[in-house]
Backbone as numpy.savetxt, mean C-alpha at the origin, in Angstrom:
# Nx Ny Nz CAx CAy CAz Cx Cy Cz
-15.46 -6.49 -11.16 -14.90 -5.51 -10.19 -13.44 -5.75 -9.96
-12.63 -4.72 -9.98 -11.25 -4.87 -9.67 -10.98 -4.77 -8.22
-10.31 -5.71 -7.67 -9.98 -5.72 -6.24 -8.65 -4.91 -5.98
-8.71 -3.85 -5.19 -7.52 -3.01 -5.03 -7.05 -3.01 -3.57
-7.65 -3.76 -2.71 -7.25 -3.77 -1.33 -7.36 -5.13 -0.77
-7.37 -5.26 0.58 -7.46 -6.53 1.23 -8.57 -7.37 0.83
-8.42 -8.69 0.85 -9.46 -9.65 0.34 -10.13 -10.39 1.44
-9.78 -10.13 2.62 -10.47 -10.84 3.80 -11.80 -10.19 4.00
-12.89 -11.02 3.90 -14.22 -10.50 4.08 -14.63 -10.53 5.48
-15.68 -9.74 5.80 -16.29 -9.79 7.16 -16.72 -11.22 7.52
-16.40 -11.57 8.74 -16.91 -12.88 9.22 -18.39 -12.70 9.66
-19.31 -13.41 8.96 -20.69 -13.26 9.19 -21.14 -13.67 10.61
-20.29 -14.58 11.21 -20.60 -15.13 12.55 -19.74 -14.41 13.57
-19.23 -13.28 13.28 -18.30 -12.62 14.16 -18.98 -12.23 15.51
-18.32 -12.62 16.58 -18.76 -12.31 17.92 -17.57 -11.80 18.73
-17.39 -10.53 18.83 -16.21 -9.95 19.43 -15.97 -10.36 20.90
-17.10 -10.54 21.63 -17.01 -10.97 23.02 -16.33 -12.37 23.15
-16.75 -13.21 22.31 -16.14 -14.69 22.31 -14.68 -14.62 21.91
-14.38 -13.86 20.83 -13.05 -13.74 20.33 -12.08 -13.21 21.41
-12.55 -12.13 22.03 -11.73 -11.50 23.06 -11.50 -12.44 24.25
-12.44 -13.21 24.63 -12.31 -14.15 25.80 -11.38 -15.29 25.42
-11.49 -15.68 24.17 -10.59 -16.80 23.64 -9.11 -16.26 23.63
-8.93 -15.07 23.13 -7.56 -14.50 23.12 -7.00 -14.33 24.55
-7.85 -13.82 25.39 -7.34 -13.60 26.81 -6.99 -14.86 27.47
-7.82 -15.88 27.35 -7.57 -17.19 27.90 -6.28 -17.80 27.37
-6.14 -17.74 26.05 -4.91 -18.32 25.43 -3.69 -17.56 25.92
-3.76 -16.26 25.96 -2.63 -15.52 26.34 -2.25 -15.76 27.81
-3.23 -15.83 28.68 -2.94 -16.07 30.08 -2.39 -17.45 30.30
-2.88 -18.47 29.53 -2.37 -19.80 29.67 -0.86 -19.78 29.11
-0.64 -19.03 28.15 0.72 -18.92 27.56 1.70 -18.36 28.53
1.26 -17.30 29.28 2.13 -16.72 30.32 2.34 -17.59 31.47
1.22 -18.32 31.97 1.38 -19.06 33.13 2.01 -20.50 32.89
1.71 -21.03 31.72 2.09 -22.44 31.50 3.29 -22.52 30.43
3.62 -21.38 29.91 4.76 -21.30 28.99 4.47 -22.19 27.69
3.24 -22.10 27.17 2.87 -22.82 26.01 2.65 -21.87 24.84
2.73 -22.43 23.61 2.52 -21.58 22.44 1.07 -21.25 22.24
0.88 -19.99 22.01 -0.60 -19.57 21.71 -0.66 -19.02 20.26
0.36 -19.21 19.49 0.34 -18.66 18.18 -0.81 -19.14 17.29
-1.18 -20.43 17.42 -2.27 -21.02 16.61 -3.55 -20.28 16.90
-3.90 -20.11 18.23 -5.12 -19.44 18.61 -5.21 -18.01 18.05
-4.09 -17.28 18.18 -3.98 -15.91 17.73 -4.27 -15.87 16.20
-3.57 -16.76 15.51 -3.71 -16.83 14.01 -5.12 -17.17 13.61
-5.67 -18.20 14.19 -7.00 -18.64 13.81 -8.03 -17.51 13.94
-7.83 -16.73 14.97 -8.85 -15.56 15.12 -8.52 -14.39 14.22
-7.34 -13.88 14.29 -7.02 -12.65 13.56 -7.03 -12.74 12.04
-6.52 -13.89 11.47 -6.43 -13.92 10.03 -7.76 -14.22 9.40
-8.76 -14.52 10.22 -10.10 -14.78 9.61 -11.08 -13.59 9.95
-10.54 -12.49 10.43 -11.43 -11.31 10.67 -11.01 -10.18 9.79
-11.93 -9.40 9.37 -11.62 -8.28 8.51 -10.90 -7.17 9.37
-10.31 -6.18 8.75 -9.59 -5.20 9.51 -10.59 -4.48 10.48
-11.82 -4.07 10.04 -12.77 -3.50 10.92 -13.07 -4.33 12.12
-13.18 -5.67 11.87 -13.48 -6.52 13.02 -12.27 -6.64 13.94
-11.04 -6.64 13.35 -9.88 -6.66 14.28 -9.85 -5.40 15.12
-10.23 -4.23 14.57 -10.18 -2.98 15.31 -11.15 -3.04 16.44
-12.34 -3.70 16.16 -13.29 -3.85 17.27 -12.74 -4.76 18.35
-11.99 -5.77 18.02 -11.40 -6.66 19.07 -10.38 -5.90 19.91
-9.56 -4.99 19.25 -8.61 -4.19 19.97 -9.27 -3.30 20.96
-10.39 -2.70 20.52 -11.06 -1.74 21.49 -11.78 -2.45 22.59
-12.40 -3.64 22.33 -13.11 -4.41 23.33 -12.10 -5.00 24.34
-10.99 -5.53 23.85 -9.97 -6.10 24.69 -9.50 -5.07 25.68
-9.15 -3.83 25.26 -8.73 -2.80 26.17 -9.79 -2.43 27.20
-11.05 -2.41 26.67 -12.16 -2.08 27.67 -12.26 -3.12 28.71
-12.19 -4.40 28.38 -12.44 -5.49 29.31 -11.30 -5.65 30.32
-10.04 -5.45 29.84 -8.86 -5.92 30.65 -7.92 -4.75 30.92
-8.29 -3.56 30.44 -7.42 -2.39 30.73 -5.98 -2.55 30.35
-5.77 -3.29 29.28 -4.48 -3.48 28.75 -4.61 -3.66 27.18
-3.59 -3.32 26.46 -3.66 -3.43 25.00 -3.42 -4.85 24.58
-4.12 -5.30 23.54 -3.93 -6.70 23.09 -2.48 -6.93 22.61
-1.89 -6.00 21.93 -0.50 -6.09 21.45 0.47 -6.26 22.63
0.18 -5.56 23.73 1.03 -5.60 24.95 0.98 -7.06 25.52
-0.18 -7.57 25.60 -0.35 -8.98 26.14 0.31 -10.00 25.18
0.13 -9.83 23.91 0.73 -10.77 22.90 2.24 -10.70 23.01
2.80 -9.51 23.21 4.21 -9.34 23.26 4.81 -10.06 24.48
4.08 -10.18 25.56 4.59 -10.87 26.72 4.73 -12.39 26.48
3.99 -12.87 25.51 3.95 -14.33 25.29 4.86 -14.70 23.99
4.72 -13.89 23.04 5.36 -14.20 21.72 6.66 -13.41 21.60
7.70 -14.17 21.14 8.97 -13.52 20.93 8.88 -12.39 19.88
9.78 -11.47 20.00 9.79 -10.29 19.09 10.38 -10.67 17.74
9.69 -11.58 17.07 10.20 -12.00 15.80 9.15 -11.73 14.69
9.24 -12.59 13.62 8.36 -12.38 12.47 6.90 -12.54 12.76
6.57 -13.52 13.70 5.17 -13.73 14.05 4.63 -12.49 14.74
5.33 -11.83 15.68 4.80 -10.72 16.39 4.71 -9.55 15.41
5.68 -9.37 14.56 5.56 -8.28 13.57 4.34 -8.41 12.67
4.09 -9.69 12.27 2.92 -9.91 11.48 1.63 -9.64 12.16
1.57 -10.02 13.40 0.36 -9.80 14.20 0.17 -8.27 14.42
1.22 -7.53 14.72 1.18 -6.12 14.89 0.66 -5.42 13.62
1.15 -5.90 12.47 0.68 -5.34 11.30 -0.76 -5.62 11.00
-1.25 -6.79 11.33 -2.66 -7.16 11.14 -3.57 -6.26 11.98
-3.07 -5.83 13.16 -3.87 -5.07 14.06 -3.81 -3.56 13.75
-3.04 -3.11 12.82 -2.98 -1.77 12.39 -4.17 -1.41 11.41
-4.62 -0.20 11.46 -5.57 0.23 10.47 -4.79 0.35 9.08
-5.47 0.14 7.98 -4.74 0.07 6.69 -3.85 1.25 6.40
-4.37 2.52 6.60 -3.52 3.62 6.36 -2.37 3.83 7.34
-2.57 3.36 8.58 -1.43 3.42 9.55 -0.37 2.37 9.08
-0.79 1.27 8.55 0.12 0.31 8.04 0.89 0.89 6.88
0.18 1.52 6.00 0.79 2.16 4.84 1.87 3.17 5.24
1.44 4.00 6.23 2.43 5.04 6.74 3.74 4.41 7.30
3.59 3.36 8.07 4.72 2.69 8.62 5.59 2.06 7.52
4.95 1.43 6.53 5.71 0.84 5.49 6.46 1.89 4.70
5.75 2.99 4.48 6.32 4.08 3.63 7.53 4.62 4.38
7.45 4.86 5.67 8.61 5.42 6.40 9.74 4.47 6.37
9.51 3.20 6.56 10.61 2.25 6.50 11.16 2.16 5.14
10.35 2.23 4.13 10.89 2.13 2.76 11.76 3.38 2.41
11.36 4.53 3.00 12.16 5.71 2.65 13.50 5.64 3.39
13.51 5.18 4.63 14.69 5.05 5.43 15.63 3.99 4.79
15.07 2.94 4.19 15.87 1.87 3.66 16.17 2.07 2.19
15.63 3.06 1.57 15.83 3.32 0.17 15.11 2.26 -0.70
14.00 1.73 -0.29 13.24 0.73 -1.02 12.23 1.44 -1.96
12.66 1.85 -3.09 11.87 2.73 -3.90 10.66 1.99 -4.62
10.75 0.68 -4.70 9.69 -0.13 -5.13 8.47 -0.06 -4.29
8.75 -0.09 -2.97 7.67 0.05 -1.95 7.11 1.47 -2.00
7.94 2.47 -2.03 7.52 3.84 -2.09 6.58 4.05 -3.29
7.01 3.61 -4.45 6.15 3.87 -5.60 4.84 3.08 -5.52
4.87 1.86 -4.96 3.67 1.03 -4.88 2.65 1.83 -4.01
3.02 2.29 -2.88 2.10 2.96 -1.94 1.62 4.23 -2.60
2.56 5.09 -3.09 2.11 6.34 -3.63 1.32 6.24 -4.94
1.57 5.23 -5.68 0.92 5.14 -7.06 -0.41 4.41 -6.95
-0.66 3.65 -5.97 -1.84 2.76 -6.01 -2.90 3.09 -4.95
-2.66 4.17 -4.25 -3.65 4.61 -3.24 -4.49 5.80 -3.84
-5.77 5.80 -3.47 -6.60 6.88 -3.98 -6.17 8.28 -3.34
-6.69 9.29 -3.91 -6.39 10.63 -3.40 -6.68 10.82 -1.93
-7.80 10.34 -1.56 -8.24 10.47 -0.08 -7.44 9.56 0.78
-7.02 8.32 0.33 -6.23 7.44 1.09 -4.79 8.03 1.22
-4.32 8.60 0.21 -2.97 9.23 0.23 -2.92 10.39 1.20
-4.04 11.13 1.19 -4.06 12.32 2.09 -4.04 11.81 3.57
-4.71 10.69 3.86 -4.68 10.13 5.21 -3.33 9.60 5.58
-2.63 8.98 4.64 -1.33 8.43 4.86 -0.35 9.59 5.25
-0.37 10.66 4.48 0.53 11.72 4.72 0.24 12.40 6.01
-1.02 12.49 6.40 -1.33 13.06 7.73 -0.92 12.20 8.84
-1.10 10.87 8.76 -0.72 9.92 9.80 0.82 9.88 9.85
1.51 9.91 8.77 2.93 9.85 8.68 3.56 11.03 9.51
3.09 12.21 9.26 3.58 13.44 9.97 3.27 13.35 11.45
2.11 12.79 11.80 1.77 12.73 13.22 2.66 11.67 13.96
2.90 10.57 13.26 3.71 9.54 13.94 5.17 9.78 13.95
5.67 10.33 12.89 7.15 10.44 12.72 7.69 11.80 12.87
6.82 12.81 13.13 7.19 14.18 13.33 8.07 14.74 12.17
7.65 14.24 10.99 8.39 14.70 9.78 7.36 14.47 8.62
7.55 15.25 7.57 6.63 14.98 6.44 7.31 14.03 5.46
6.47 13.36 4.64 7.02 12.44 3.67 7.91 13.24 2.71
7.57 14.39 2.26 8.37 15.20 1.38 9.73 15.44 1.98
9.76 15.82 3.27 11.03 16.13 3.89 11.91 14.87 3.97
11.30 13.75 4.26 12.14 12.53 4.32 12.57 12.04 2.95
11.74 12.23 1.90 12.13 11.86 0.60 13.36 12.70 0.20
13.33 14.09 0.50 14.33 14.93 0.13 15.67 14.61 0.83
15.52 14.07 2.12 16.68 13.85 2.87 17.33 12.45 2.61
16.46 11.43 2.28 16.96 10.13 2.20 16.94 9.45 0.83
16.25 10.05 -0.15 16.20 9.50 -1.47 16.96 10.37 -2.43
18.03 9.85 -3.04 18.87 10.67 -3.89 18.24 11.05 -5.22
17.68 10.03 -5.86 17.17 10.20 -7.21 15.66 10.13 -7.21
15.02 10.77 -8.17 13.60 10.66 -8.41 12.70 11.14 -7.30
13.20 11.71 -6.25 12.32 12.16 -5.11 11.27 13.11 -5.68
11.71 13.96 -6.69 10.72 14.97 -7.25 9.54 14.29 -7.91
9.83 13.08 -8.44 8.67 12.38 -9.09 7.64 11.97 -8.02
8.15 11.50 -6.87 7.27 11.03 -5.85 6.52 12.24 -5.27
7.18 13.41 -5.19 6.50 14.63 -4.74 5.37 14.99 -5.70
5.67 14.82 -6.99 4.64 15.12 -8.00 3.41 14.24 -7.81
3.63 12.92 -7.51 2.58 12.00 -7.25 1.70 12.43 -6.06
2.42 12.89 -4.98 1.68 13.25 -3.83 0.83 14.56 -4.06
1.35 15.46 -4.89 0.75 16.73 -5.11 -0.22 16.69 -6.22
-0.24 15.62 -6.97 -1.11 15.57 -8.19 -2.55 15.53 -7.79
-3.43 16.26 -8.51 -4.85 16.25 -8.32 -5.45 15.06 -9.01
-5.17 13.88 -8.63 -5.69 12.67 -9.37 -7.27 12.69 -9.39
-7.72 12.53 -10.58 -9.18 12.48 -10.83 -9.74 11.29 -9.89
-10.85 11.68 -9.24 -11.39 10.67 -8.27 -12.60 9.92 -8.80
-13.11 10.25 -9.99 -14.21 9.55 -10.48 -13.76 8.32 -11.35
-14.74 7.70 -12.04 -14.31 6.49 -12.86 -14.64 6.76 -14.33
-14.78 7.98 -14.75 -15.12 8.33 -16.12 -13.96 8.11 -17.02
-14.22 7.78 -18.27 -13.24 7.53 -19.26 -13.46 8.47 -20.51
-12.48 9.26 -20.76 -12.61 10.21 -21.96 -11.90 9.56 -23.05
-12.65 9.13 -24.11 -12.05 8.40 -25.28 -10.97 9.18 -25.94
-11.24 10.53 -26.14 -10.21 11.33 -26.83 -8.93 11.33 -26.09
-9.09 11.47 -24.79 -7.91 11.47 -23.91 -7.19 10.10 -23.89
-8.02 9.11 -23.93 -7.43 7.75 -23.99 -6.48 7.59 -25.19
-7.00 8.08 -26.36 -6.14 7.97 -27.52 -4.93 8.79 -27.43
-5.10 10.08 -26.87 -3.99 10.99 -26.69 -2.90 10.32 -25.75
-3.34 9.81 -24.64 -2.48 9.26 -23.63 -1.81 7.98 -24.15
-2.54 7.18 -24.95 -1.89 6.02 -25.49 -0.74 6.40 -26.45
-0.99 7.41 -27.20 0.03 7.93 -28.12 1.27 8.42 -27.36
1.03 9.08 -26.18 2.06 9.54 -25.37 2.89 8.37 -24.82
2.19 7.29 -24.45 2.84 6.17 -23.92 3.74 5.47 -24.95
3.24 5.42 -26.20 4.04 4.88 -27.30 5.30 5.71 -27.55
5.09 7.10 -27.52 6.21 8.01 -27.68 7.27 7.83 -26.55
6.78 7.57 -25.33 7.68 7.41 -24.27 8.48 6.13 -24.44
7.80 5.10 -24.86 8.51 3.82 -25.15 9.65 4.00 -26.20
9.29 4.82 -27.24 10.24 5.11 -28.33 11.43 5.82 -27.86
11.23 6.63 -26.80 12.34 7.48 -26.20 12.96 6.67 -25.14
12.74 5.34 -25.07 13.28 4.52 -24.07 13.05 4.99 -22.59
11.76 5.52 -22.48 11.27 5.89 -21.09 12.17 7.00 -20.52
12.63 7.81 -21.34 13.41 8.99 -20.81 12.45 10.07 -20.41
12.20 10.26 -19.15 11.21 11.23 -18.65 11.54 12.66 -19.06
12.76 12.99 -19.27 13.12 14.32 -19.73 12.62 14.57 -21.14
12.53 13.48 -21.98 12.00 13.64 -23.29 10.50 13.41 -23.38
9.89 12.82 -22.40 8.49 12.59 -22.33 7.94 12.99 -20.96
8.00 14.27 -20.67 7.63 14.72 -19.25 6.17 14.57 -19.00
5.31 14.49 -20.00 3.86 14.37 -19.85 3.47 13.07 -19.23
4.39 12.04 -19.33 4.04 10.70 -18.82 3.81 10.77 -17.31
4.57 11.48 -16.55 4.30 11.56 -15.11 2.93 12.07 -14.82
2.51 13.19 -15.52 1.22 13.79 -15.28 0.11 12.83 -15.66
0.27 12.12 -16.82 -0.68 11.08 -17.19 -0.93 10.05 -16.20
0.19 9.54 -15.63 0.07 8.43 -14.65 -0.36 8.92 -13.26
-0.19 10.18 -12.94 -0.48 10.60 -11.62 -1.79 11.47 -11.45
-2.31 11.87 -12.56 -3.49 12.78 -12.55 -4.78 12.12 -12.95
-4.70 11.00 -13.66 -5.90 10.35 -14.17 -6.36 9.25 -13.25
-7.68 9.05 -13.30 -8.24 7.96 -12.44 -7.81 6.62 -12.99
-7.96 5.57 -12.13 -7.41 4.26 -12.42 -8.25 3.58 -13.56
-9.54 3.89 -13.67 -10.33 3.30 -14.76 -9.78 3.83 -16.13
-9.49 5.10 -16.15 -9.01 5.69 -17.37 -7.62 5.08 -17.74
-6.79 4.90 -16.76 -5.40 4.40 -17.01 -5.52 2.98 -17.47
-6.46 2.16 -16.87 -6.61 0.78 -17.35 -7.05 0.72 -18.81
-7.85 1.64 -19.21 -8.28 1.74 -20.64 -7.12 2.11 -21.56
-6.22 3.06 -21.05 -5.08 3.44 -21.84 -4.16 2.18 -22.03
-3.99 1.48 -20.93 -3.08 0.27 -20.96 -3.67 -0.76 -21.91
-5.02 -0.91 -21.80 -5.74 -1.91 -22.73 -5.61 -1.51 -24.09
-5.75 -0.24 -24.41 -5.55 0.19 -25.80 -4.14 -0.02 -26.27
-3.21 0.28 -25.46 -1.80 0.01 -25.78 -1.55 -1.39 -26.09
-2.14 -2.29 -25.32 -1.92 -3.71 -25.43 -2.53 -4.24 -26.76
-3.52 -3.64 -27.29 -4.18 -4.05 -28.54 -3.36 -3.78 -29.78
-2.28 -2.99 -29.64 -1.49 -2.73 -30.80 -0.87 -4.04 -31.39
-0.66 -4.02 -32.63 -0.08 -5.20 -33.35 1.24 -5.57 -32.69
2.05 -4.57 -32.41 3.41 -4.80 -31.85 3.60 -4.18 -30.48
2.52 -4.23 -29.73 2.63 -3.64 -28.37 1.82 -4.37 -27.35
2.27 -4.63 -26.21 1.60 -5.12 -25.03 2.20 -4.67 -23.81
1.61 -4.88 -22.69 2.09 -4.46 -21.38 3.36 -5.14 -21.08
3.49 -6.41 -21.51 4.77 -7.07 -21.32 5.93 -6.37 -21.99
5.64 -5.82 -23.17 6.64 -5.05 -23.95 7.00 -3.84 -23.18
6.03 -3.20 -22.60 6.29 -1.94 -21.82 7.24 -2.31 -20.68
6.88 -3.37 -19.90 7.73 -3.73 -18.80 9.13 -4.10 -19.26
9.17 -4.88 -20.40 10.51 -5.28 -20.92 11.34 -4.09 -21.32
10.73 -3.07 -21.99 11.45 -1.91 -22.39 11.93 -1.12 -21.23
11.08 -1.02 -20.19 11.48 -0.29 -18.99 12.67 -0.96 -18.29
12.61 -2.27 -18.25 13.71 -3.03 -17.59 15.03 -2.80 -18.37
14.91 -2.77 -19.64 16.12 -2.58 -20.45 16.71 -1.15 -20.39
15.83 -0.20 -20.31 16.21 1.25 -20.50 16.33 2.08 -19.21
15.66 1.59 -18.15 15.57 2.44 -16.95 16.35 1.71 -15.78
16.75 2.53 -14.84 17.33 2.02 -13.64 16.18 1.38 -12.83
16.44 0.43 -11.87 15.47 -0.19 -11.14 14.66 0.83 -10.31
15.27 1.95 -10.00 14.56 2.98 -9.22 13.48 3.63 -10.06
13.80 4.05 -11.22 12.79 4.80 -11.97 11.73 3.90 -12.57
12.09 2.67 -12.88 10.99 1.76 -13.44 9.93 1.44 -12.40
10.29 1.54 -11.15 9.27 1.22 -10.16 8.05 2.01 -10.26
8.21 3.28 -10.64 7.06 4.19 -10.85 6.06 3.61 -11.92
6.63 3.06 -12.96 5.77 2.52 -14.05 5.26 1.15 -13.74
6.03 0.33 -13.21 5.58 -1.01 -12.94 4.47 -1.11 -12.04
4.34 -0.30 -11.00 3.22 -0.32 -10.11 1.93 0.28 -10.62
2.07 0.99 -11.79 0.80 1.46 -12.43 0.40 0.62 -13.60
1.27 -0.24 -14.02 1.01 -1.09 -15.17 0.27 -2.33 -14.84
């Protein structure tokens, strides 16, 4: 099985009531006695799955009529630790939306391509909806305004009807492998190999893995060669699209 998301598993002994009380006690002691509570927060949050952390957020609010993040912020400085804790307490797609917005604002195209290229069709739809609700702007609008090059490729990814099943069409695998080889020969010039974008954005990940596997079996071809060719022939911005799918 290919792991494509978080690897923290559900804690089989999870008791949200106990966790919430431990957190509250540690936070109150931190406020009153000016002691560090980072260890307690870490030991609880990093060993709970995202679903379990969401349950803690809800229960904490119910019991104490205040948000867990608000209490943590009173005790922990606004630094890397607090940002990490805040990220842990976000739902996965909300976290993606925030990372995507920051990446667009900062011009971090590697992050943009990683999120857009590696999320499923339904996950991407959720991200786009959350993004618009949180930032009162669409991803497409922000890409157009803040990303000079290749924004149209990212729009194609968002609009592509990626296949959602896991079927593999052998004829298409051969066809797409040949297209990948042709793209390599054109030094990954998308204007000369425009079908590459559609291949990478419309086919399911099982199919793409088979294409990459077939490419790797060539006598003079492997995925390291693809990456090497892209690095030599493409700008760092355009090769991000390929590296996150490879």
